[in-house]
Amino acid sequence: MSASSPRLALVTGASAGFGRAIAAALCRDGWTVIGAARREDRLRDVRQELGASFHPLELDVTSPASVERAALQVEKEFPSGLDLLVNNAGLALGVKPAQQADVQDWESMIQTNVMGLSRMVHRFLPDMVARDRGHVVNIGSVAGNYAYPGGNVYGATKAFVKQLSLGLRADLHGTRVRVTNIEPGLVGGTEFSRVRLHGDQARAAAVYENVEALQPEDIAEAVVWAANQPARVNINIIEIMPVAQSLVGTRLHRTS
Ligand code: NDP
Ligand code: 8X3
């Protein structure tokens, strides 16, 4: 690849929310972007918006066969290899306390946020190491750092993402492959809460009522910034919250 070739990124979850904004920001910055997700019609819309530097790719990160199929397609169409893998596909399901939660929701979150992300790393990292070039950006969450009621397994999956990111840094010691974990707080303008609340649009809208939440573009900017650092720089972690969100610490339950 010549020095002037556009850099190549694969962004998972590019059909909506952060992924779509990340793909747009990277395309604007001159990258070629492979945007992956399950909903191909949505990816086609993104292609319409972003043009020829955006390449839709059908992918279900929970399916080993789908990941393998997608990886073979990427290798065939883009033999120069990935410069950037953004593991953004993910979801929260449910806000009930653990003692009332639906175990199927837990299973889906673990399959997507833990196994799906790990599977993508497992499939694409060896090639990055072989080329001694690349950057894995994982989308974690403040929910992996701070517990809140109803966060239970979702927060645990994001704590996994953080620890995996740090573990990858340890394993990649001595290579030029970089790893970053981006940990957003409350971000509006995505499908996240509607998915979490199983399609209840009114409750989802209430999450952002009278709060100036972050926007997907804020997260996209963090990804582009981390990816554009000089090769000697590894941004380990970026935690980013809206000004309107802050930390409260522990609480006490008093007997009456
Ligand atoms: P959205 O629901 O808007 O987007 C999620 C994206 O993930 C969609 O493009 C969806 O596409 C894709 N996706 C979901 N499951 C799969 C799968 N099995 N295989 C491939 N793609 C999948 O959510 P956000 O943009 O808000 O969230 C993106 C990431 O950011 C998630 O990891 C989330 O946990 C995290 N996050 C979100 C925050 C927020 O407040 N919004 C804050 C902190 C972190 P499709 O359905 O077409 O497959
Ligand atoms: C999403 C942020 O605070 O809703 O990861 O869990 S939060």
Coordinates of N, CA, C and O in Angstrom, one line a residue, residues 95-179:
V95 N -33.7 -3.0 32.2 CA -33.3 -2.1 33.3 C -33.7 -2.7 34.6 O -33.7 -2.0 35.6
K96 N -34.2 -3.9 34.6 CA -34.7 -4.5 35.9 C -33.5 -4.9 36.8 O -32.5 -5.2 36.3
P97 N -33.8 -4.9 38.1 CA -32.8 -5.4 39.0 C -32.5 -6.9 38.7 O -33.4 -7.6 38.2
A98 N -31.3 -7.3 39.0 CA -30.9 -8.7 38.7 C -31.9 -9.7 39.1 O -32.1 -10.7 38.4
Q99 N -32.5 -9.5 40.3 CA -33.4 -10.6 40.8 C -34.7 -10.7 40.0 O -35.4 -11.6 40.2
Q100 N -34.9 -9.7 39.1 CA -36.1 -9.8 38.3 C -35.8 -9.8 36.8 O -36.7 -9.8 35.9
A101 N -34.5 -9.9 36.4 CA -34.1 -9.7 35.0 C -34.4 -11.0 34.2 O -34.6 -12.1 34.8
D102 N -34.5 -10.8 32.9 CA -34.8 -11.9 32.0 C -33.4 -12.5 31.6 O -32.6 -11.8 31.0
V103 N -33.2 -13.8 31.8 CA -31.9 -14.4 31.6 C -31.6 -14.4 30.1 O -30.4 -14.4 29.7
Q104 N -32.7 -14.4 29.2 CA -32.4 -14.3 27.8 C -31.8 -13.0 27.4 O -31.0 -12.9 26.5
D105 N -32.2 -11.9 28.1 CA -31.6 -10.6 27.9 C -30.1 -10.7 28.2 O -29.2 -10.2 27.5
W106 N -29.8 -11.3 29.3 CA -28.4 -11.5 29.7 C -27.6 -12.2 28.7 O -26.5 -11.8 28.3
E107 N -28.2 -13.3 28.2 CA -27.5 -14.2 27.2 C -27.2 -13.3 26.0 O -26.1 -13.4 25.4
S108 N -28.2 -12.5 25.5 CA -28.0 -11.7 24.3 C -26.9 -10.7 24.5 O -26.1 -10.5 23.6
M109 N -26.9 -10.1 25.6 CA -25.8 -9.0 25.9 C -24.5 -9.7 25.9 O -23.5 -9.2 25.4
I110 N -24.4 -10.9 26.6 CA -23.1 -11.5 26.7 C -22.6 -12.0 25.3 O -21.5 -11.9 24.9
Q111 N -23.6 -12.6 24.5 CA -23.3 -13.1 23.2 C -22.8 -11.9 22.3 O -21.8 -12.1 21.5
T112 N -23.4 -10.8 22.4 CA -23.0 -9.6 21.5 C -21.8 -8.9 22.1 O -20.8 -8.8 21.4
N113 N -21.9 -8.4 23.3 CA -20.9 -7.4 23.8 C -19.6 -8.1 24.2 O -18.5 -7.5 24.1
V114 N -19.8 -9.4 24.6 CA -18.6 -10.1 25.1 C -18.0 -11.0 24.0 O -16.9 -10.9 23.5
M115 N -18.9 -12.0 23.6 CA -18.4 -13.0 22.6 C -18.3 -12.4 21.2 O -17.3 -12.7 20.5
G116 N -19.2 -11.6 20.8 CA -19.2 -11.0 19.5 C -17.9 -10.1 19.3 O -17.2 -10.3 18.4
L117 N -17.7 -9.3 20.3 CA -16.5 -8.4 20.3 C -15.2 -9.2 20.3 O -14.3 -9.0 19.5
S118 N -15.2 -10.2 21.2 CA -14.0 -11.1 21.3 C -13.7 -11.8 20.0 O -12.6 -12.0 19.6
R119 N -14.8 -12.3 19.4 CA -14.7 -13.0 18.1 C -14.1 -12.2 17.0 O -13.2 -12.6 16.2
M120 N -14.5 -10.9 17.0 CA -14.0 -10.0 16.0 C -12.5 -9.8 16.2 O -11.6 -9.8 15.3
V121 N -12.1 -9.6 17.5 CA -10.7 -9.4 17.8 C -9.9 -10.7 17.4 O -8.9 -10.6 16.8
H122 N -10.4 -11.8 17.8 CA -9.8 -13.1 17.5 C -9.5 -13.3 16.0 O -8.5 -13.8 15.6
R123 N -10.5 -12.8 15.2 CA -10.4 -13.1 13.8 C -9.5 -12.1 13.1 O -8.8 -12.4 12.1
F124 N -9.5 -10.8 13.6 CA -8.7 -9.8 12.8 C -7.4 -9.4 13.4 O -6.5 -8.9 12.7
L125 N -7.2 -9.8 14.7 CA -5.9 -9.3 15.3 C -4.6 -10.0 14.7 O -3.6 -9.4 14.5
P126 N -4.7 -11.4 14.5 CA -3.5 -12.0 14.0 C -2.9 -11.3 12.7 O -1.7 -11.2 12.6
D127 N -3.9 -10.9 11.8 CA -3.4 -10.2 10.6 C -2.7 -8.9 10.9 O -1.7 -8.5 10.3
M128 N -3.3 -8.2 11.9 CA -2.7 -6.9 12.2 C -1.3 -7.1 12.8 O -0.4 -6.4 12.5
V129 N -1.2 -8.2 13.6 CA 0.2 -8.4 14.2 C 1.1 -8.9 13.1 O 2.3 -8.4 13.1
A130 N 0.7 -9.7 12.2 CA 1.5 -10.2 11.1 C 2.0 -9.0 10.3 O 3.2 -8.9 9.8
R131 N 1.2 -7.9 10.1 CA 1.6 -6.7 9.3 C 2.3 -5.7 10.2 O 2.7 -4.7 9.7
D132 N 2.2 -6.0 11.5 CA 2.8 -5.0 12.5 C 2.2 -3.6 12.3 O 2.8 -2.6 12.4
R133 N 0.8 -3.6 12.1 CA 0.1 -2.4 11.8 C -1.3 -2.6 12.2 O -1.9 -3.6 11.8
G134 N -1.9 -1.6 12.8 CA -3.4 -1.7 13.1 C -3.7 -1.1 14.4 O -2.9 -0.8 15.3
H135 N -5.0 -0.9 14.6 CA -5.6 -0.2 15.8 C -6.9 -0.8 16.1 O -7.8 -0.8 15.2
V136 N -7.1 -1.3 17.3 CA -8.4 -1.8 17.7 C -9.0 -0.8 18.6 O -8.4 -0.5 19.7
V137 N -10.2 -0.2 18.3 CA -10.9 0.7 19.1 C -12.2 0.0 19.6 O -13.0 -0.4 18.8
N138 N -12.3 -0.3 20.9 CA -13.5 -0.9 21.5 C -14.4 0.2 22.1 O -13.9 1.2 22.6
I139 N -15.7 0.0 21.9 CA -16.6 0.9 22.6 C -17.1 0.2 23.8 O -17.9 -0.7 23.8
G140 N -16.6 0.7 25.0 CA -17.0 0.3 26.3 C -18.1 1.2 26.8 O -19.0 1.6 26.0
S141 N -18.1 1.5 28.0 CA -19.1 2.4 28.6 C -18.8 2.7 30.0 O -18.1 2.0 30.7
V142 N -19.3 3.9 30.5 CA -19.1 4.2 31.9 C -19.8 3.2 32.7 O -19.5 3.0 33.9
A143 N -20.8 2.4 32.1 CA -21.4 1.4 32.9 C -20.5 0.2 33.3 O -20.8 -0.6 34.2
G144 N -19.3 0.2 32.6 CA -18.3 -0.8 33.0 C -17.4 -0.3 34.2 O -16.6 -1.1 34.7
N145 N -17.6 1.0 34.5 CA -16.7 1.6 35.6 C -17.5 1.8 36.8 O -17.0 1.7 37.9
Y146 N -18.8 2.2 36.7 CA -19.6 2.6 37.8 C -20.9 1.8 37.8 O -21.6 1.8 36.8
A147 N -21.2 1.2 38.9 CA -22.5 0.4 39.0 C -23.6 1.3 39.2 O -23.5 2.4 39.8
Y148 N -24.8 0.9 38.6 CA -26.0 1.7 38.8 C -27.2 0.6 38.8 O -27.0 -0.4 38.2
P149 N -28.3 1.0 39.5 CA -29.3 0.0 39.6 C -29.9 -0.4 38.2 O -30.1 0.5 37.4
G150 N -30.0 -1.7 38.0 CA -30.5 -2.1 36.7 C -29.4 -2.3 35.6 O -29.6 -2.8 34.5
G151 N -28.2 -1.9 36.0 CA -27.1 -2.0 35.0 C -26.4 -3.4 35.0 O -25.8 -3.8 34.0
N152 N -26.6 -4.1 36.1 CA -26.0 -5.5 36.3 C -25.2 -6.1 35.1 O -24.0 -5.8 35.0
V153 N -25.8 -6.9 34.3 CA -25.0 -7.7 33.3 C -24.5 -6.8 32.2 O -23.4 -6.9 31.7
Y154 N -25.3 -5.7 31.8 CA -24.8 -4.8 30.8 C -23.5 -4.2 31.3 O -22.5 -4.2 30.6
G155 N -23.5 -3.7 32.5 CA -22.2 -3.1 33.1 C -21.1 -4.1 33.1 O -20.0 -3.8 32.8
A156 N -21.4 -5.3 33.5 CA -20.4 -6.4 33.5 C -19.8 -6.7 32.1 O -18.6 -6.9 32.0
T157 N -20.7 -6.6 31.1 CA -20.1 -6.8 29.8 C -19.1 -5.7 29.4 O -18.1 -5.9 28.7
K158 N -19.4 -4.5 29.8 CA -18.6 -3.4 29.5 C -17.3 -3.3 30.3 O -16.3 -2.8 29.9
A159 N -17.4 -3.9 31.6 CA -16.2 -4.1 32.4 C -15.3 -5.1 31.7 O -14.1 -4.9 31.7
F160 N -15.9 -6.1 31.1 CA -15.1 -7.1 30.3 C -14.4 -6.4 29.1 O -13.2 -6.6 28.9
V161 N -15.1 -5.5 28.4 CA -14.5 -4.8 27.3 C -13.3 -4.0 27.7 O -12.3 -4.0 27.1
K162 N -13.5 -3.3 28.9 CA -12.3 -2.6 29.4 C -11.1 -3.5 29.7 O -10.0 -3.2 29.2
Q163 N -11.4 -4.6 30.4 CA -10.3 -5.4 30.8 C -9.7 -6.1 29.6 O -8.5 -6.3 29.6
L164 N -10.5 -6.5 28.7 CA -10.0 -7.1 27.5 C -9.1 -6.1 26.7 O -8.0 -6.5 26.3
S165 N -9.5 -4.9 26.7 CA -8.7 -3.9 26.0 C -7.3 -3.8 26.7 O -6.3 -3.7 26.0
L166 N -7.3 -3.7 28.0 CA -6.0 -3.6 28.7 C -5.2 -4.9 28.5 O -4.0 -4.9 28.4
G167 N -5.9 -6.0 28.5 CA -5.2 -7.3 28.3 C -4.6 -7.4 26.9 O -3.4 -7.9 26.7
L168 N -5.3 -6.9 25.9 CA -4.7 -6.9 24.6 C -3.5 -6.0 24.5 O -2.5 -6.4 23.9
R169 N -3.5 -4.9 25.2 CA -2.3 -4.0 25.2 C -1.1 -4.8 25.8 O 0.0 -4.7 25.3
A170 N -1.4 -5.6 26.8 CA -0.3 -6.4 27.4 C 0.2 -7.5 26.4 O 1.4 -7.6 26.2
D171 N -0.7 -8.1 25.7 CA -0.3 -9.2 24.8 C 0.4 -8.6 23.5 O 1.2 -9.2 22.9
L172 N 0.1 -7.3 23.2 CA 0.6 -6.7 22.0 C 1.9 -6.0 22.2 O 2.5 -5.4 21.3
H173 N 2.4 -6.1 23.5 CA 3.7 -5.4 23.8 C 4.7 -5.8 22.8 O 4.9 -6.9 22.5
G174 N 5.4 -4.8 22.3 CA 6.5 -5.0 21.4 C 6.0 -5.0 19.9 O 6.9 -5.0 19.0
T175 N 4.7 -4.9 19.7 CA 4.2 -4.8 18.3 C 3.8 -3.3 18.2 O 3.8 -2.5 19.1
R176 N 3.4 -2.9 17.0 CA 3.0 -1.5 16.7 C 1.5 -1.5 16.6 O 0.9 -0.5 16.2
V177 N 0.8 -2.5 17.1 CA -0.7 -2.6 17.0 C -1.2 -1.9 18.3 O -0.8 -2.2 19.4
R178 N -2.2 -1.0 18.1 CA -2.7 -0.1 19.2 C -4.1 -0.6 19.6 O -4.8 -1.2 18.8
V179 N -4.4 -0.3 20.9 CA -5.7 -0.6 21.4 C -6.2 0.5 22.2 O -5.5 1.1 23.1

